Coordinates of C-alpha atoms in Angstrom, one line a residue:
X1 CA 120.2 76.3 168.4
X2 CA 116.5 75.4 167.8
X3 CA 115.6 78.9 166.9
X4 CA 118.9 79.2 164.9
X5 CA 117.9 76.8 162.7
X6 CA 114.3 76.7 162.5
X7 CA 114.7 80.6 161.8
X8 CA 116.6 79.7 158.6
X9 CA 114.7 76.5 157.7
X10 CA 111.5 78.6 158.2
X11 CA 112.9 82.2 156.4
X12 CA 111.2 84.0 159.8
X13 CA 113.4 87.0 161.1
X14 CA 111.5 86.8 164.0
X15 CA 112.6 83.8 165.3
X16 CA 116.0 84.4 164.1
X17 CA 116.0 88.0 166.3
X18 CA 114.6 85.8 169.5
X19 CA 117.3 83.1 168.6
X20 CA 119.7 86.5 168.7
X21 CA 118.8 87.8 171.5
X22 CA 118.9 84.3 173.4
X23 CA 122.3 84.0 172.2
X24 CA 122.9 87.3 174.6
X25 CA 121.5 85.7 176.9
X26 CA 124.5 82.9 176.9
X27 CA 127.3 85.9 176.9
X28 CA 125.1 88.2 179.6
X29 CA 124.8 85.2 181.8
X30 CA 128.7 84.8 181.6
X31 CA 129.8 88.3 182.2
X32 CA 127.4 88.8 184.8
X33 CA 128.6 85.8 186.8
X34 CA 131.9 86.4 186.4
X35 CA 131.5 90.1 187.1
X36 CA 130.1 89.0 190.5
X37 CA 132.7 86.6 191.4
X38 CA 134.9 89.3 190.7
X39 CA 132.8 91.6 192.8
X40 CA 133.4 89.6 195.8
X41 CA 137.4 89.9 196.1
X42 CA 138.6 92.0 199.1
X43 CA 140.2 95.5 198.7
X44 CA 144.3 95.5 198.0
X45 CA 146.9 98.2 197.6
X46 CA 145.7 98.1 193.5
X47 CA 141.9 98.4 194.4
X48 CA 141.5 100.3 197.5
X49 CA 138.0 100.9 196.6
X50 CA 137.6 97.0 195.9
X51 CA 135.9 95.0 192.9
X52 CA 132.4 95.9 193.6
X53 CA 132.5 98.1 190.1
X54 CA 133.2 95.2 188.4
X55 CA 129.1 94.3 188.1
X56 CA 128.8 98.0 187.2
X57 CA 130.9 97.4 184.3
X58 CA 129.0 94.0 183.4
X59 CA 125.6 96.0 183.5
X60 CA 126.8 98.5 181.3
X61 CA 128.3 96.2 178.9
X62 CA 125.3 94.3 178.3
X63 CA 123.2 97.3 178.2
X64 CA 125.7 98.1 175.0
X65 CA 125.1 95.0 173.5
X66 CA 121.1 95.2 173.7
X67 CA 121.1 98.3 171.9
X68 CA 123.5 97.1 169.3
X69 CA 121.5 93.8 168.8
X70 CA 118.2 95.8 169.0
X71 CA 119.4 98.4 166.4
X72 CA 120.5 95.7 163.7
X73 CA 117.2 93.7 164.4
X74 CA 115.2 97.0 163.5
X75 CA 116.9 97.7 160.5
X76 CA 116.5 94.4 159.3
X77 CA 112.8 94.3 160.2
X78 CA 112.8 97.3 158.1
X79 CA 114.3 95.9 154.9
X80 CA 111.6 92.8 155.0
X81 CA 108.9 95.3 153.9
X82 CA 110.6 95.7 150.7
X83 CA 112.2 92.4 150.3
X84 CA 109.8 89.9 151.7
X85 CA 110.4 85.8 152.3
X86 CA 108.2 83.0 152.2
X87 CA 107.6 82.0 156.1
X88 CA 107.0 78.4 156.7
X89 CA 104.2 79.0 159.8
X90 CA 104.4 75.3 160.9
X91 CA 108.2 75.0 161.4
X92 CA 108.2 78.9 163.5
X93 CA 105.4 77.8 165.6
X94 CA 106.6 74.7 167.2
X95 CA 109.8 76.2 167.5
X96 CA 108.7 79.3 168.9
X97 CA 106.9 77.4 171.6
X98 CA 109.9 75.8 172.6
X99 CA 111.8 79.3 173.3
X100 CA 109.1 80.5 175.1
X101 CA 108.9 77.8 177.9
X102 CA 113.1 78.0 177.7
X103 CA 112.8 82.1 178.1
X104 CA 110.4 81.8 180.6
X105 CA 112.0 79.7 183.0
X106 CA 115.1 81.7 183.0
X107 CA 113.5 85.0 183.7
X108 CA 111.9 83.9 186.6
X109 CA 115.1 82.1 188.1
X110 CA 116.2 85.5 187.8
X111 CA 113.2 87.8 188.7
X112 CA 114.0 88.0 192.9
X113 CA 117.2 89.6 192.4
X114 CA 116.4 92.0 189.6
X115 CA 115.8 94.8 191.8
X116 CA 118.7 94.6 194.1
X117 CA 121.4 94.7 191.8
X118 CA 122.1 96.4 188.6
X119 CA 124.4 93.6 187.3
X120 CA 121.5 91.2 187.7
X121 CA 118.8 93.1 186.4
X122 CA 120.5 93.6 182.9
X123 CA 120.6 89.9 182.8
X124 CA 116.8 89.8 183.7
X125 CA 116.2 92.4 181.2
X126 CA 118.0 90.4 178.4
X127 CA 115.9 87.8 179.7
X128 CA 112.4 89.5 179.8
X129 CA 113.3 91.0 176.2
X130 CA 113.8 87.4 175.0
X131 CA 110.7 86.3 176.6
X132 CA 108.7 89.1 175.3
X133 CA 109.9 88.1 171.7
X134 CA 109.3 84.5 172.1
X135 CA 105.7 85.7 172.6
X136 CA 105.6 88.2 170.0
X137 CA 107.0 85.2 167.9
X138 CA 104.3 82.5 168.9
X139 CA 102.1 85.2 168.2
X140 CA 103.1 86.0 164.9
X141 CA 103.4 82.3 164.2
X142 CA 99.8 81.3 164.3
X143 CA 99.0 84.0 162.2
X144 CA 101.5 83.3 159.8
X145 CA 100.1 79.6 159.5
X146 CA 96.7 80.0 159.6
X147 CA 95.8 83.5 158.1
X148 CA 99.7 83.7 156.1
X149 CA 99.5 87.3 157.5
X150 CA 103.5 87.6 157.2
X151 CA 104.0 90.8 157.1
X152 CA 103.6 90.6 160.8
X153 CA 106.7 88.9 160.9
X154 CA 108.8 92.4 160.3
X155 CA 105.9 94.4 162.5
X156 CA 107.0 91.9 165.6
X157 CA 110.6 92.1 165.2
X158 CA 109.9 96.0 165.6
X159 CA 108.4 96.3 168.5
X160 CA 110.3 94.0 170.5
X161 CA 114.1 96.0 169.4
X162 CA 111.9 99.2 170.0
X163 CA 111.5 97.7 174.1
X164 CA 114.6 95.9 174.2
X165 CA 116.0 99.3 173.3
X166 CA 114.1 101.3 175.4
X167 CA 115.0 99.2 179.0
X168 CA 118.9 98.8 177.5
X169 CA 119.1 102.4 177.2
X170 CA 118.0 102.7 181.1
X171 CA 120.0 100.3 181.8
X172 CA 122.8 101.7 180.7
X173 CA 122.4 105.3 181.1
X174 CA 122.2 104.2 185.0
X175 CA 125.8 101.9 184.6
X176 CA 126.8 105.2 182.9
X177 CA 126.2 107.3 185.5
X178 CA 127.7 105.1 188.6
X179 CA 131.0 104.7 185.9
X180 CA 131.3 108.7 185.9
X181 CA 130.3 109.6 189.9
X182 CA 127.6 111.4 189.0
X183 CA 125.1 112.3 192.2
X184 CA 122.7 109.6 192.6
X185 CA 119.8 111.7 193.1
X186 CA 121.3 113.2 196.7
X187 CA 119.8 116.7 197.3
X188 CA 122.2 118.7 197.8
X189 CA 120.7 121.9 199.6
X190 CA 119.6 118.8 202.1
X191 CA 123.4 118.2 202.8
X192 CA 123.4 121.8 203.2
X193 CA 121.1 122.1 205.5
X194 CA 122.1 119.0 208.0
X195 CA 125.7 120.4 208.0
X196 CA 124.9 123.8 209.0
X197 CA 121.8 122.5 211.7
X198 CA 125.4 121.9 213.6
X199 CA 126.1 125.2 215.5
X200 CA 130.0 124.5 214.8
X201 CA 129.6 124.5 211.3
X202 CA 130.0 128.1 209.4
X203 CA 130.4 126.4 205.7
X204 CA 130.1 124.0 203.9
X205 CA 131.8 123.3 200.1
X206 CA 133.8 121.4 197.7
X207 CA 130.9 118.6 198.1
X208 CA 131.1 115.4 196.1
X209 CA 128.9 112.7 196.0
X210 CA 128.8 109.9 194.1
X211 CA 127.5 106.1 194.2
X212 CA 130.2 103.9 193.9
X213 CA 127.7 100.8 193.8
X214 CA 124.8 99.7 194.1
X215 CA 124.4 99.8 197.8
X216 CA 127.4 102.2 198.3
X217 CA 127.2 105.7 198.6
X218 CA 129.7 108.1 198.9
X219 CA 130.0 111.9 200.4
X220 CA 133.3 113.9 200.6
X221 CA 133.2 117.7 201.9
X222 CA 134.8 120.4 203.2
X223 CA 133.5 122.2 206.5
X224 CA 134.8 125.6 207.8
X225 CA 134.5 125.3 211.8
X226 CA 135.9 127.3 214.6
X227 CA 139.6 127.2 215.1
X228 CA 139.7 126.2 218.8
X229 CA 137.4 123.2 218.0
X230 CA 139.7 120.0 219.0
X231 CA 140.2 116.6 216.9
X232 CA 138.3 115.0 219.3
X233 CA 135.1 117.6 219.4
X234 CA 135.4 117.5 215.5
X235 CA 135.6 113.7 215.3
X236 CA 132.2 113.8 217.9
X237 CA 130.9 116.2 215.0
X238 CA 131.9 114.2 211.9
X239 CA 129.6 110.9 213.3
X240 CA 126.7 113.2 214.3
X241 CA 126.6 114.6 210.6
X242 CA 127.3 111.3 209.6
X243 CA 124.3 109.7 210.9
X244 CA 122.5 112.3 210.0
X245 CA 122.9 111.8 206.5
X246 CA 123.0 108.3 206.9
X247 CA 119.4 107.5 208.0
X248 CA 118.1 110.6 206.3
X249 CA 119.4 110.5 202.6
X250 CA 121.0 107.0 202.8
X251 CA 125.0 107.9 202.4
X252 CA 127.0 105.3 204.1
X253 CA 130.8 106.5 203.4
X254 CA 131.4 110.0 204.5
X255 CA 134.3 111.6 204.8
X256 CA 134.2 115.5 206.2
X257 CA 137.7 117.8 206.4
X258 CA 138.3 120.3 208.6
X259 CA 139.0 124.2 207.3
X260 CA 138.7 127.1 209.6
X261 CA 139.0 130.3 207.4
X262 CA 139.9 128.7 203.4
X263 CA 136.8 128.3 201.4
X264 CA 134.5 130.0 204.3
X265 CA 132.9 131.7 201.2
X266 CA 133.0 129.3 198.5
X267 CA 130.0 127.6 197.4
X268 CA 129.1 123.8 197.7
X269 CA 130.6 123.2 194.3
X270 CA 133.3 124.8 193.1
X271 CA 134.3 125.0 189.5
X272 CA 137.4 123.1 188.1
X273 CA 140.4 125.2 188.2
X274 CA 139.4 126.7 191.1
X275 CA 139.8 124.0 194.0
X276 CA 142.3 123.9 196.3

């Protein structure tokens, strides 16, 4: 609220942009916290995988919001070059210092868990962007107050917007890849080598590998084995393959289906419409 009123009174777009970032932080924190609470719920007949992807949805939403805010501020800053406004540097400087202190405290509070959780990271990036924005605003306020360099206001806004846009894009794409069940950089050729390293396996096909959440990578595949292999022997084989996949590739949920002749000559990835 201080930055909103300070930005309006001083006429500083950079200060207003910092206020908008802070406002988005409030929504980001609330959304992330609610998503974290939801993710802790147990599996049930409606959500057999559980609710862990609630945090991924929150990260995706926060990323999209950041992208929109960054683009809006970028356009507003460009317009300021053609329609400059008088800026009261003294008010801008005082309020920007207050915002800087608050943003750094918030950013460091979230730093510890930002590397472990995509949802927390999206919130951390919100706060980091605000801290950087506040640094830029303080620098701009000093130059405007002492030397009346008003063109720094839109320039700093553009620079912060571009940085936030880059960070928001990475978070959004990472969350989108999880939601689209993309391959989380698992080497399929290595999967093939591990499976075929067991003499009982003749071929592996219909492979699907995806990241369900930050710490949950899943793999589903069909294995061609000898028809005289018993159920007990196949179960033992699956446990061995699963342990190797987990130890070497980090895959921690594996489902393997036994087949004899069907799909014996199929590739690992089967085109849509050709699946059995």
